[in-house]
Short mmCIF file of C-alpha atoms in Angstrom, two decimals:
data_model
loop_
_atom_site.label_atom_id
_atom_site.label_comp_id
_atom_site.label_asym_id
_atom_site.label_seq_id
_atom_site.Cartn_x
_atom_site.Cartn_y
_atom_site.Cartn_z
CA UNK X 24 -73.76 -49.73 -58.39
CA UNK X 25 -70.10 -49.55 -59.39
CA UNK X 26 -68.02 -52.51 -58.40
CA UNK X 27 -64.53 -53.77 -59.10
CA UNK X 28 -64.63 -57.50 -58.38
CA UNK X 29 -60.92 -57.66 -57.66
CA UNK X 30 -61.40 -55.51 -54.57
CA UNK X 31 -65.01 -56.26 -53.69
CA UNK X 32 -65.62 -57.56 -50.18
CA UNK X 33 -68.94 -59.23 -49.35
CA UNK X 34 -69.62 -57.65 -45.95
CA UNK X 35 -72.75 -59.77 -45.36
CA UNK X 36 -70.70 -62.95 -45.64
CA UNK X 37 -68.51 -61.73 -42.77
CA UNK X 38 -71.46 -62.17 -40.40
CA UNK X 39 -71.16 -60.72 -36.90
CA UNK X 40 -71.38 -56.98 -36.42
CA UNK X 41 -71.23 -56.08 -40.12
CA UNK X 42 -74.22 -58.33 -40.77
CA UNK X 43 -76.44 -56.90 -38.01
CA UNK X 44 -75.48 -53.32 -38.96
CA UNK X 45 -76.24 -54.29 -42.59
CA UNK X 46 -73.21 -52.40 -43.92
CA UNK X 47 -72.41 -53.06 -47.59
CA UNK X 48 -69.70 -52.03 -50.04
CA UNK X 49 -71.05 -49.93 -52.89
CA UNK X 50 -67.70 -49.26 -54.56
CA UNK X 51 -64.18 -50.62 -54.26
CA UNK X 52 -61.03 -49.91 -56.21
CA UNK X 53 -57.37 -49.75 -55.23
CA UNK X 54 -57.12 -47.12 -52.51
CA UNK X 55 -60.82 -46.28 -52.33
CA UNK X 56 -63.80 -47.99 -50.69
CA UNK X 57 -67.35 -46.70 -50.34
CA UNK X 58 -69.94 -48.22 -48.02
CA UNK X 59 -73.52 -47.59 -47.05
CA UNK X 60 -75.52 -48.42 -43.94
CA UNK X 61 -79.28 -48.01 -44.02
CA UNK X 62 -81.08 -46.61 -40.97
CA UNK X 63 -82.48 -49.06 -38.42
CA UNK X 64 -84.89 -47.90 -35.66
CA UNK X 65 -82.52 -49.05 -32.91
CA UNK X 66 -79.83 -46.68 -34.20
CA UNK X 67 -81.71 -43.97 -32.29
CA UNK X 68 -80.25 -42.63 -29.04
CA UNK X 69 -83.66 -41.85 -27.51
CA UNK X 70 -86.97 -43.67 -27.21
CA UNK X 71 -88.73 -41.15 -29.47
CA UNK X 72 -86.20 -41.67 -32.29
CA UNK X 73 -85.45 -37.96 -32.59
CA UNK X 74 -81.68 -38.31 -32.07
CA UNK X 75 -79.31 -40.57 -34.02
CA UNK X 76 -76.60 -42.42 -32.08
CA UNK X 77 -73.05 -41.67 -33.15
CA UNK X 78 -72.06 -45.32 -32.65
CA UNK X 79 -73.10 -46.44 -36.16
CA UNK X 80 -70.89 -43.66 -37.60
CA UNK X 81 -67.87 -45.16 -35.80
CA UNK X 82 -68.91 -48.62 -36.93
CA UNK X 83 -69.08 -47.75 -40.63
CA UNK X 84 -65.76 -45.84 -40.34
CA UNK X 85 -64.02 -48.92 -38.93
CA UNK X 86 -65.52 -51.26 -41.55
CA UNK X 87 -64.82 -49.02 -44.53
CA UNK X 88 -61.31 -48.12 -43.41
CA UNK X 89 -60.20 -51.70 -42.69
CA UNK X 90 -61.46 -52.96 -46.03
CA UNK X 91 -59.81 -49.99 -47.76
CA UNK X 92 -56.40 -51.10 -46.48
CA UNK X 93 -57.13 -54.50 -48.04
CA UNK X 94 -57.34 -52.89 -51.47
CA UNK X 95 -53.66 -51.97 -51.01
CA UNK X 96 -52.37 -55.04 -49.18
CA UNK X 97 -53.83 -58.39 -48.21
CA UNK X 98 -51.02 -59.07 -45.73
CA UNK X 99 -52.17 -60.49 -42.43
CA UNK X 100 -52.85 -59.85 -39.62
CA UNK X 101 -53.87 -56.24 -39.97
CA UNK X 102 -54.61 -54.33 -36.76
CA UNK X 103 -56.17 -50.90 -36.17
CA UNK X 104 -53.84 -48.82 -34.02
CA UNK X 105 -56.03 -45.78 -33.59
CA UNK X 106 -59.04 -43.90 -34.90
CA UNK X 107 -59.58 -40.14 -34.59
CA UNK X 108 -62.98 -38.74 -35.47
CA UNK X 109 -64.13 -35.13 -35.84
CA UNK X 110 -67.89 -34.69 -35.69
CA UNK X 111 -69.30 -32.05 -38.02
CA UNK X 112 -73.02 -32.26 -37.25
CA UNK X 113 -75.57 -34.84 -36.04
CA UNK X 114 -76.85 -37.47 -38.48
CA UNK X 115 -80.48 -36.87 -39.40
CA UNK X 116 -82.51 -39.76 -37.89
CA UNK X 117 -83.84 -42.08 -40.60
CA UNK X 118 -81.10 -41.30 -43.13
CA UNK X 119 -78.62 -43.74 -44.70
CA UNK X 120 -74.96 -43.35 -43.73
CA UNK X 121 -72.34 -43.31 -46.50
CA UNK X 122 -68.61 -43.73 -45.85
CA UNK X 123 -65.80 -42.89 -48.27
CA UNK X 124 -62.43 -44.33 -47.19
CA UNK X 125 -59.11 -43.57 -48.89
CA UNK X 126 -55.75 -45.27 -48.36
CA UNK X 127 -52.66 -44.22 -50.31
CA UNK X 128 -50.79 -47.45 -49.65
CA UNK X 129 -48.82 -49.48 -47.15
CA UNK X 130 -45.44 -48.08 -46.14
CA UNK X 131 -43.18 -50.10 -43.82
CA UNK X 132 -46.22 -52.11 -42.69
CA UNK X 133 -48.10 -48.93 -41.81
CA UNK X 134 -51.23 -47.69 -43.51
CA UNK X 135 -53.09 -44.42 -43.03
CA UNK X 136 -56.75 -44.14 -43.97
CA UNK X 137 -58.96 -41.08 -44.13
CA UNK X 138 -62.69 -41.72 -44.00
CA UNK X 139 -65.50 -39.19 -44.46
CA UNK X 140 -69.09 -40.00 -43.52
CA UNK X 141 -72.24 -38.26 -44.76
CA UNK X 142 -75.98 -38.95 -44.74
CA UNK X 143 -76.85 -38.08 -48.32
CA UNK X 144 -74.83 -35.03 -49.31
CA UNK X 145 -71.05 -35.60 -49.57
CA UNK X 146 -70.55 -31.82 -49.32
CA UNK X 147 -72.25 -31.79 -45.90
CA UNK X 148 -70.45 -34.53 -43.90
CA UNK X 149 -71.48 -35.73 -40.44
CA UNK X 150 -67.93 -36.80 -39.54
CA UNK X 151 -64.39 -36.97 -40.86
CA UNK X 152 -61.77 -39.34 -39.55
CA UNK X 153 -58.21 -40.61 -39.85
CA UNK X 154 -57.05 -44.08 -38.84
CA UNK X 155 -53.68 -45.78 -38.46
CA UNK X 156 -53.27 -49.48 -39.29
CA UNK X 157 -50.32 -51.81 -38.81
CA UNK X 158 -49.52 -55.15 -40.45
CA UNK X 159 -48.02 -57.36 -37.76
CA UNK X 160 -46.23 -59.87 -40.00
CA UNK X 161 -44.97 -59.57 -43.54
CA UNK X 162 -46.74 -61.92 -45.94
CA UNK I 26 -67.21 -37.21 -6.88
CA UNK I 27 -68.89 -39.39 -9.47
CA UNK I 28 -72.21 -38.05 -10.68
CA UNK I 29 -75.22 -40.22 -10.06
CA UNK I 30 -76.15 -42.66 -12.81
CA UNK I 31 -78.69 -41.30 -15.22
CA UNK I 32 -81.49 -43.49 -16.54
CA UNK I 33 -80.59 -42.38 -20.05
CA UNK I 34 -79.15 -45.72 -21.16
CA UNK I 35 -82.37 -47.46 -20.15
CA UNK I 36 -84.23 -45.57 -22.87
CA UNK I 37 -81.43 -45.71 -25.45
CA UNK I 38 -82.34 -48.14 -28.27
CA UNK I 39 -78.73 -48.36 -29.52
CA UNK I 40 -77.50 -49.24 -26.00
CA UNK I 41 -80.13 -51.98 -25.80
CA UNK I 42 -79.13 -53.22 -29.26
CA UNK I 43 -75.49 -53.60 -28.14
CA UNK I 44 -76.56 -55.24 -24.87
CA UNK I 45 -75.21 -52.53 -22.57
CA UNK I 46 -75.76 -53.17 -18.85
CA UNK I 47 -75.39 -49.91 -16.91
CA UNK I 48 -72.99 -49.84 -13.96
CA UNK I 49 -73.17 -48.01 -10.64
CA UNK I 50 -72.07 -44.62 -12.01
CA UNK I 51 -72.69 -42.70 -15.21
CA UNK I 52 -70.12 -43.60 -17.86
CA UNK I 53 -69.69 -47.13 -16.49
CA UNK I 54 -71.14 -50.30 -17.97
CA UNK I 55 -70.59 -53.88 -19.05
CA UNK I 56 -71.38 -55.64 -22.33
CA UNK I 57 -71.55 -59.41 -22.57
CA UNK I 58 -70.09 -61.15 -25.61
CA UNK I 59 -72.53 -61.68 -28.43
CA UNK I 60 -71.94 -62.83 -31.98
CA UNK I 61 -73.48 -59.53 -33.17
CA UNK I 62 -70.40 -57.70 -31.77
CA UNK I 63 -67.90 -59.76 -33.75
CA UNK I 64 -65.59 -58.24 -36.33
CA UNK I 65 -62.72 -60.49 -37.40
CA UNK I 66 -63.70 -64.05 -36.46
CA UNK I 67 -63.29 -64.51 -32.73
CA UNK I 68 -62.70 -60.85 -31.92
CA UNK I 69 -64.70 -57.74 -31.04
CA UNK I 70 -65.36 -55.34 -33.93
CA UNK I 71 -63.30 -52.13 -33.60
CA UNK I 72 -66.40 -50.09 -34.40
CA UNK I 73 -68.17 -51.73 -31.46
CA UNK I 74 -65.35 -50.79 -29.08
CA UNK I 75 -65.37 -47.20 -30.37
CA UNK I 76 -69.18 -47.13 -30.17
CA UNK I 77 -69.13 -48.32 -26.55
CA UNK I 78 -66.67 -45.56 -25.63
CA UNK I 79 -68.87 -43.06 -27.41
CA UNK I 80 -71.90 -44.27 -25.47
CA UNK I 81 -70.05 -44.04 -22.16
CA UNK I 82 -69.01 -40.46 -22.96
CA UNK I 83 -72.57 -39.48 -23.87
CA UNK I 84 -73.89 -41.17 -20.73
CA UNK I 85 -71.47 -39.22 -18.57
CA UNK I 86 -72.21 -35.95 -20.39
CA UNK I 87 -75.96 -36.41 -19.89
CA UNK I 88 -75.30 -36.71 -16.16
CA UNK I 89 -73.30 -33.47 -15.91
CA UNK I 90 -74.86 -31.30 -18.64
CA UNK I 91 -77.21 -29.54 -16.20
CA UNK I 92 -79.67 -28.49 -18.88
CA UNK I 93 -77.11 -27.52 -21.54
CA UNK I 94 -77.23 -29.08 -25.00
CA UNK I 95 -74.41 -31.59 -25.48
CA UNK I 96 -72.49 -31.61 -28.77
CA UNK I 97 -69.70 -34.12 -29.48
CA UNK I 98 -66.61 -32.40 -30.92
CA UNK I 99 -64.17 -35.25 -31.43
CA UNK I 100 -63.22 -38.69 -30.19
CA UNK I 101 -59.97 -40.65 -30.41
CA UNK I 102 -59.57 -44.37 -29.73
CA UNK I 103 -56.30 -46.27 -29.23
CA UNK I 104 -56.66 -50.02 -29.75
CA UNK I 105 -54.21 -51.83 -27.45
CA UNK I 106 -55.18 -55.50 -27.53
CA UNK I 107 -57.60 -57.74 -29.38
CA UNK I 108 -61.05 -57.73 -27.82
CA UNK I 109 -61.86 -61.39 -27.07
CA UNK I 110 -65.20 -63.21 -26.87
CA UNK I 111 -65.69 -62.11 -23.26
CA UNK I 112 -67.57 -59.52 -21.25
CA UNK I 113 -66.19 -56.04 -21.90
CA UNK I 114 -66.14 -53.32 -19.24
CA UNK I 115 -66.06 -49.60 -19.99
CA UNK I 116 -65.39 -46.72 -17.59
CA UNK I 117 -65.26 -43.06 -18.58
CA UNK I 118 -64.29 -40.09 -16.43
CA UNK I 119 -64.14 -36.33 -16.73
CA UNK I 120 -60.60 -34.95 -17.02
CA UNK I 121 -61.61 -31.31 -17.14
CA UNK I 122 -65.05 -29.77 -17.02
CA UNK I 123 -65.06 -26.23 -18.29
CA UNK I 124 -68.08 -24.02 -18.75
CA UNK I 125 -68.21 -24.69 -22.49
CA UNK I 126 -65.83 -27.60 -23.17
CA UNK I 127 -65.50 -30.93 -21.36
CA UNK I 128 -62.52 -33.27 -21.82
CA UNK I 129 -63.12 -36.95 -21.08
CA UNK I 130 -61.09 -40.15 -21.02
CA UNK I 131 -62.16 -43.79 -20.91
CA UNK I 132 -60.77 -47.27 -20.68
CA UNK I 133 -62.04 -50.67 -21.84
CA UNK I 134 -60.93 -53.99 -20.39
CA UNK I 135 -62.10 -57.58 -20.20
CA UNK I 136 -60.91 -60.11 -17.59
CA UNK I 137 -58.12 -57.91 -16.16
CA UNK I 138 -58.56 -54.15 -15.50
CA UNK I 139 -54.75 -53.83 -15.52
CA UNK I 140 -54.70 -54.99 -19.15
CA UNK I 141 -56.92 -52.53 -21.07
CA UNK I 142 -57.98 -53.53 -24.59
CA UNK I 143 -58.47 -49.88 -25.61
CA UNK I 144 -58.41 -46.31 -24.33
CA UNK I 145 -60.27 -43.25 -25.60
CA UNK I 146 -60.45 -39.50 -25.21
CA UNK I 147 -63.04 -37.00 -26.34
CA UNK I 148 -64.14 -33.38 -26.26
CA UNK I 149 -67.75 -32.29 -25.90
CA UNK I 150 -69.18 -28.79 -26.15
CA UNK I 151 -71.88 -27.56 -23.77
CA UNK I 152 -74.22 -25.10 -25.48
CA UNK I 153 -76.35 -23.00 -23.16
CA UNK I 154 -79.10 -20.75 -24.39
CA UNK I 155 -78.28 -17.13 -23.56
#
């Protein structure tokens, strides 16, 4: 597991939603954060477990993208203005989700993040997204 | 006319995990505050809000699909206010139902419906076997 301690964020220590979704950072450097989220049976959208909910995809996108902005600026408070997600194909039930978030920097308190999500093969994504963040107050 | 509520959410493990309580119509529900929904300390996680919208859209689509397979195309969420440690209400509606594409919108609020915490829009494709 690659890790740059300067940018590493311990998602489990955050508690709350990140803890129950068991999302973890697997890589962090300036402008780039990777996360993984292992499958849990209640991520299914049906009782038989044959369909994966898309909710966990949105959850890992939000977590990875927010922490990616923090690799560029630790100014506070940071708010998500919007999230736009294009679905490519359904996640295969039982697979781990991987998110790769990129942020070029903070410009006039604004940050743009792109985040791609796949379930094992980065060349075959389940979703791609773009998010806009805003820093309310200068540090 | 609002379509009748489907029983889909009742058998949806992810809906149960988030604590979704179905409302009177499809695409309508409430979620009580729980620590498992927290993002930044004291506030709802943005991924939870987006996930609740997504669930409302799927719930509504299941009610109107009429046998067609439902494929999500895209979803966009605008975050308007911090989600507080309160019950959150979601309501989705169909803006345009075409034969192949459906456009939907939704709103989330907490104590005051006139002060939404977030809005969302989405497209779904309806795939019918020839």
